[in-house]
mmCIF file of C-alpha atoms in Angstrom:
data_model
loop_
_atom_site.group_PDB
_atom_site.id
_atom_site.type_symbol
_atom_site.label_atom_id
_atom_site.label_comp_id
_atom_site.label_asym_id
_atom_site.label_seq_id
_atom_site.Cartn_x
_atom_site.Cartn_y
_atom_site.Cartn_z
ATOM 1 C CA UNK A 1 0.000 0.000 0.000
ATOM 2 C CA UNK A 2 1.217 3.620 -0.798
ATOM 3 C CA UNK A 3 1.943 6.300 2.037
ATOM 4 C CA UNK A 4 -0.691 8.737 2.772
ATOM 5 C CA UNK A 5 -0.506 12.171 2.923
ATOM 6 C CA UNK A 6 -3.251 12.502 5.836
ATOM 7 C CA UNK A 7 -5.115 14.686 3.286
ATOM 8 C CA UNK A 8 -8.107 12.867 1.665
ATOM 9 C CA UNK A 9 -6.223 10.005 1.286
ATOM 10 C CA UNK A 10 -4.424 10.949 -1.775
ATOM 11 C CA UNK A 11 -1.197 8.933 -2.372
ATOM 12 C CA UNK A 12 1.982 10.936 -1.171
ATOM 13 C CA UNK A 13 4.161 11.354 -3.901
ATOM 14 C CA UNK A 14 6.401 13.469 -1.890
ATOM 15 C CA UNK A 15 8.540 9.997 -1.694
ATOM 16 C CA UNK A 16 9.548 9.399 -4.962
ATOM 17 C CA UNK A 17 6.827 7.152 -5.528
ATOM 18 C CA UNK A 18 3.802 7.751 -8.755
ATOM 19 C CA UNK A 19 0.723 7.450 -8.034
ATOM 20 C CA UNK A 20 -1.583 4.269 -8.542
ATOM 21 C CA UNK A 21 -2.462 3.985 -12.486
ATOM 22 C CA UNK A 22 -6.323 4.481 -13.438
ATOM 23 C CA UNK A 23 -9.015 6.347 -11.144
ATOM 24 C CA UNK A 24 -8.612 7.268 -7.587
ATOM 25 C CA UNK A 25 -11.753 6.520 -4.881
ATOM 26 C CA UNK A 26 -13.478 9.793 -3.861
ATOM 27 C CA UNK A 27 -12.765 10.680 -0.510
ATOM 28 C CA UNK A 28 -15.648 10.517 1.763
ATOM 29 C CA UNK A 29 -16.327 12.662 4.874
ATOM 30 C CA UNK A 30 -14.764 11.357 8.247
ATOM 31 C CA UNK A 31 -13.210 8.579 6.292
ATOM 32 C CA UNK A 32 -10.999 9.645 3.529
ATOM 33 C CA UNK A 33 -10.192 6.723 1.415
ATOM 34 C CA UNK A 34 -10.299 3.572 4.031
ATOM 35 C CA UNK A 35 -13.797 2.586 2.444
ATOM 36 C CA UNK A 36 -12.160 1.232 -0.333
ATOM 37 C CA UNK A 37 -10.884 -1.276 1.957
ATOM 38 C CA UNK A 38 -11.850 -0.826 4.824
ATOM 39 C CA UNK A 39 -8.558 -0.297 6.486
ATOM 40 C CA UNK A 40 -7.061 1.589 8.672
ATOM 41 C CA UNK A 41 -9.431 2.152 11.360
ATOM 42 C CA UNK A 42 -12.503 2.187 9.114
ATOM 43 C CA UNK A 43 -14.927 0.318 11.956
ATOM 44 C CA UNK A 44 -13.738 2.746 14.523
ATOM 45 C CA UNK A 45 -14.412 6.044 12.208
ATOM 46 C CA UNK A 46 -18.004 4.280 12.107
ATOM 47 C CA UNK A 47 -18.376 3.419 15.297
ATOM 48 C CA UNK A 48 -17.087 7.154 16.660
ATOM 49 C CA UNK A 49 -19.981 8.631 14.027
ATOM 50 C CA UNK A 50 -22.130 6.379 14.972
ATOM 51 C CA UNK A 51 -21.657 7.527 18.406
ATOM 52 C CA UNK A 52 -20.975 10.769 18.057
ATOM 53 C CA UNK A 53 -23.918 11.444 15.427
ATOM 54 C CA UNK A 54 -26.230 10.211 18.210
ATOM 55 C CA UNK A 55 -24.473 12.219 20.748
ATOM 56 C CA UNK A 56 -25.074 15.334 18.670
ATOM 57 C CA UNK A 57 -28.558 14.793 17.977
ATOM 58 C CA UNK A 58 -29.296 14.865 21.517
ATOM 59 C CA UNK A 59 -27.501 18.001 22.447
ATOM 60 C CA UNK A 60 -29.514 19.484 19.595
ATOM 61 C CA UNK A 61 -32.686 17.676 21.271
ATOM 62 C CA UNK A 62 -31.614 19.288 24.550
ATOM 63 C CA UNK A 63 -30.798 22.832 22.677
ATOM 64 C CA UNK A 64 -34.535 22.708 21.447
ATOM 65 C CA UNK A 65 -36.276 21.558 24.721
ATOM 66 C CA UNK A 66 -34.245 24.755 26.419
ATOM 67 C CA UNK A 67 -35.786 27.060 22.780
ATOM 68 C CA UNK A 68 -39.720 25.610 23.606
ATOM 69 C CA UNK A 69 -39.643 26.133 27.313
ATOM 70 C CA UNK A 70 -38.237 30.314 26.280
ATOM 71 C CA UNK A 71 -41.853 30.241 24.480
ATOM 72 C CA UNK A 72 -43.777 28.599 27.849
ATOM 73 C CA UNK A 73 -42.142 31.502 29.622
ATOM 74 C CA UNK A 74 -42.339 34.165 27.577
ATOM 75 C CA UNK A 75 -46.163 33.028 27.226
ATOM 76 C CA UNK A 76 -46.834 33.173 23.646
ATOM 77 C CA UNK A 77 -49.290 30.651 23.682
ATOM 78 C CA UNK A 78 -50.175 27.400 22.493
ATOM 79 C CA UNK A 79 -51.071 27.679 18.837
ATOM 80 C CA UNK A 80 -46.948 29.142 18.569
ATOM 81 C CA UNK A 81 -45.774 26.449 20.390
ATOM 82 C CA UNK A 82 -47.453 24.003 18.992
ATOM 83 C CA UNK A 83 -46.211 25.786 15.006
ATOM 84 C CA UNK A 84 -42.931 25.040 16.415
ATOM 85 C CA UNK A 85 -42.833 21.896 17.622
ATOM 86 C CA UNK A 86 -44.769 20.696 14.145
ATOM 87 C CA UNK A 87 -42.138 22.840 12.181
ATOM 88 C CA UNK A 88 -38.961 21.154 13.810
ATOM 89 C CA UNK A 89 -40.515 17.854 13.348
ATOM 90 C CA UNK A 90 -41.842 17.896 9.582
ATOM 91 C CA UNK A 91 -38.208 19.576 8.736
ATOM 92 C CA UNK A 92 -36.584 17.111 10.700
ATOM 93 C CA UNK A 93 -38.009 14.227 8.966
ATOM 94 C CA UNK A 94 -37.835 15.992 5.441
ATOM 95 C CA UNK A 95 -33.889 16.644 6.264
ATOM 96 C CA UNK A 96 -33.907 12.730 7.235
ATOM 97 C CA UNK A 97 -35.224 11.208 3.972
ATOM 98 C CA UNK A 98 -33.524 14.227 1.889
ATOM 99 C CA UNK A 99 -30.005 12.681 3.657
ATOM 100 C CA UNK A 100 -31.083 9.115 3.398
ATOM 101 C CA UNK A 101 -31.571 9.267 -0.168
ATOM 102 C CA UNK A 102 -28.234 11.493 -0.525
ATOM 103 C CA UNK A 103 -26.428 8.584 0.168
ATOM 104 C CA UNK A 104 -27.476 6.044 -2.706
ATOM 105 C CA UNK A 105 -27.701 8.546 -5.664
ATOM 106 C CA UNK A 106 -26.165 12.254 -6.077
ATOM 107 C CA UNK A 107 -28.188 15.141 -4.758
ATOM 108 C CA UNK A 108 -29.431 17.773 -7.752
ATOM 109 C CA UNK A 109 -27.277 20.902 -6.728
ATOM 110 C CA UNK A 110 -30.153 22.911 -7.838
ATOM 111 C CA UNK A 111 -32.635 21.726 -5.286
ATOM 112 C CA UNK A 112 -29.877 20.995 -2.566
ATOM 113 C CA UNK A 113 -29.727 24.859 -2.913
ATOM 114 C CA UNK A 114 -33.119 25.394 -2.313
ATOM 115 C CA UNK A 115 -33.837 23.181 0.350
ATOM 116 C CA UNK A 116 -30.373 24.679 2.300
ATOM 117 C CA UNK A 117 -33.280 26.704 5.082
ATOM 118 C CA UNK A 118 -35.200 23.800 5.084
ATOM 119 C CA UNK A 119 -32.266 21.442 5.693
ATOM 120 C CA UNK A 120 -30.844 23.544 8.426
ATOM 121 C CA UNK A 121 -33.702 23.733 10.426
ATOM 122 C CA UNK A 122 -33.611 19.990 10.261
ATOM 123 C CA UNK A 123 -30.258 18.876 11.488
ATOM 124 C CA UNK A 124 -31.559 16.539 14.415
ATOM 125 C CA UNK A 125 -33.271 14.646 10.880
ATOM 126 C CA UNK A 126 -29.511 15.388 9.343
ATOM 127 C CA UNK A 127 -27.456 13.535 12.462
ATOM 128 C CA UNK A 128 -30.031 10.766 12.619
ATOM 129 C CA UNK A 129 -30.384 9.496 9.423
ATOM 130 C CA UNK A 130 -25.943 9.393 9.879
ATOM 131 C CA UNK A 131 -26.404 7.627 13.036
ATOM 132 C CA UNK A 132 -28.678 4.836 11.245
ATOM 133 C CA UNK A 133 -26.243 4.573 8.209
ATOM 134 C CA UNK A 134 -23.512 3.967 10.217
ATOM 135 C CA UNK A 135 -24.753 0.478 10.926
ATOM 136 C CA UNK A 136 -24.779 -0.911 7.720
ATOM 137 C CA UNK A 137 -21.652 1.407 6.218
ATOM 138 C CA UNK A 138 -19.958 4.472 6.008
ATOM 139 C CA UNK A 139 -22.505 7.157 4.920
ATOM 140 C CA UNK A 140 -22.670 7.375 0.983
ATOM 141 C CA UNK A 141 -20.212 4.329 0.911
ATOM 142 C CA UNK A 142 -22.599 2.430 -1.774
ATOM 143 C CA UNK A 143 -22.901 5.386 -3.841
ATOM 144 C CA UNK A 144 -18.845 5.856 -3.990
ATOM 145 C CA UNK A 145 -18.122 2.399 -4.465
ATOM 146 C CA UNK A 146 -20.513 1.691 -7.340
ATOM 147 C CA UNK A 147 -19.059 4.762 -9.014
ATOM 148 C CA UNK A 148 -15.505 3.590 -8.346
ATOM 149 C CA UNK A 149 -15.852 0.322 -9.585
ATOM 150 C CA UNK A 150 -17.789 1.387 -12.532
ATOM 151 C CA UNK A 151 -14.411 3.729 -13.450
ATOM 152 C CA UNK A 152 -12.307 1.232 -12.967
ATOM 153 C CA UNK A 153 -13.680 -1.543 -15.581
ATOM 154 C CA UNK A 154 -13.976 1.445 -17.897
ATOM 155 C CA UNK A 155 -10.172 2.031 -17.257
ATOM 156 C CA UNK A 156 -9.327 -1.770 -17.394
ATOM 157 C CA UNK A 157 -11.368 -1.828 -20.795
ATOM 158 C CA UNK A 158 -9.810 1.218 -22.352
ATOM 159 C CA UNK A 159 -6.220 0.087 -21.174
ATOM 160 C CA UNK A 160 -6.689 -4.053 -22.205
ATOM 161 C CA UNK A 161 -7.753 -2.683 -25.960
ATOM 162 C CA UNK A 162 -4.620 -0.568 -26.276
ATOM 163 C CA UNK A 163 -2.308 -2.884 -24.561
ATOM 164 C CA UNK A 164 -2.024 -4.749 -27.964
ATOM 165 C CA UNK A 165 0.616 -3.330 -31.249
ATOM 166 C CA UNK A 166 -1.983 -1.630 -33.580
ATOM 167 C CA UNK A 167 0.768 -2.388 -36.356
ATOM 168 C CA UNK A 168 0.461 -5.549 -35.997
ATOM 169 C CA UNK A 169 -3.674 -5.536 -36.432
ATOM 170 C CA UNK A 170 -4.889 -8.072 -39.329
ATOM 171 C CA UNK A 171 -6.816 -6.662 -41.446
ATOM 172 C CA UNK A 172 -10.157 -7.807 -42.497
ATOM 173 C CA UNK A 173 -11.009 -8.602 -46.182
#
């Protein structure tokens, strides 16, 4: 295995040595390149989001209990508390299936930009729907790895058909 640069897990060439022939893996977030393989402390980096996902979803739980009981003391009433509580929950599980899906097919930049408010206001959906992916693999791992092994048979097929002397091609009659 080559050196990494601790960078995205892009090969160090610092060392003299070239970098791997054909397509590199895109990096993924929290775990570089070890989903490839799943080296180099891959089941920890999904254990620790795993964890950690979780751990931030309740703080953010916590965060929002402490923003409704402002409203029960600043006596706004019920109809407002109740718009919130509905708000952070249908955002919350919009922001969980918009993730979820993220991580089997690419996201249309155009409507990831327009749901950006809608997102945001639905992290706790955000963190969950990493916590729950983190069971089964590293979030978007599928997605990556389908892609990357769909580059690499198109570099193995472009590569085996020049690998023979065109000079020495028969020619058909």
């Amino acid at each position: 295995m080559s050196a990494e640069n601790g960078t995205n897990g892009i090969p160090d060439t610092s060392a003299g040595s070239t970098p791997p022939a054909g397509p590199r893996p895109e990096p993924l977030r929290f775990f570089g390149t070890t989903w490839v393989d799943h080296g180099n402390g891959y089941a920890a980096r999904r254990a620790g989001l795993a964890v950690g996902s979780l751990a931030v979803a309740a703080a953010a739980c916590f965060v929002l209990r402490v923003a409704y009981e402002g409203l029960r003391i600043a006596a706004v009433g019920g109809f407002v508390s109740l718009l919130m509580i509905v708000m952070f929950a249908v955002c919350s599980a919009l922001a969980f299936r918009h993730t979820w899906s993220g991580f089997t097919s690419r996201p249309d930049p155009d409507r990831q930009a327009s749901l950006r408010g809608l997102l945001t206001i639905g992290f706790v959906g955000t963190l969950l729907a990493y916590f729950f992916r983190t069971f089964t693999e590293a979030p978007g791992e599928t997605l990556h790895r389908a892609e990357y092994d769909r580059a690499r048979e198109e570099y193995e097929k472009r590569t085996t058909r020049r690998s023979r002397n065109p000079s020495k091609k028969r020619r058909r009659s």
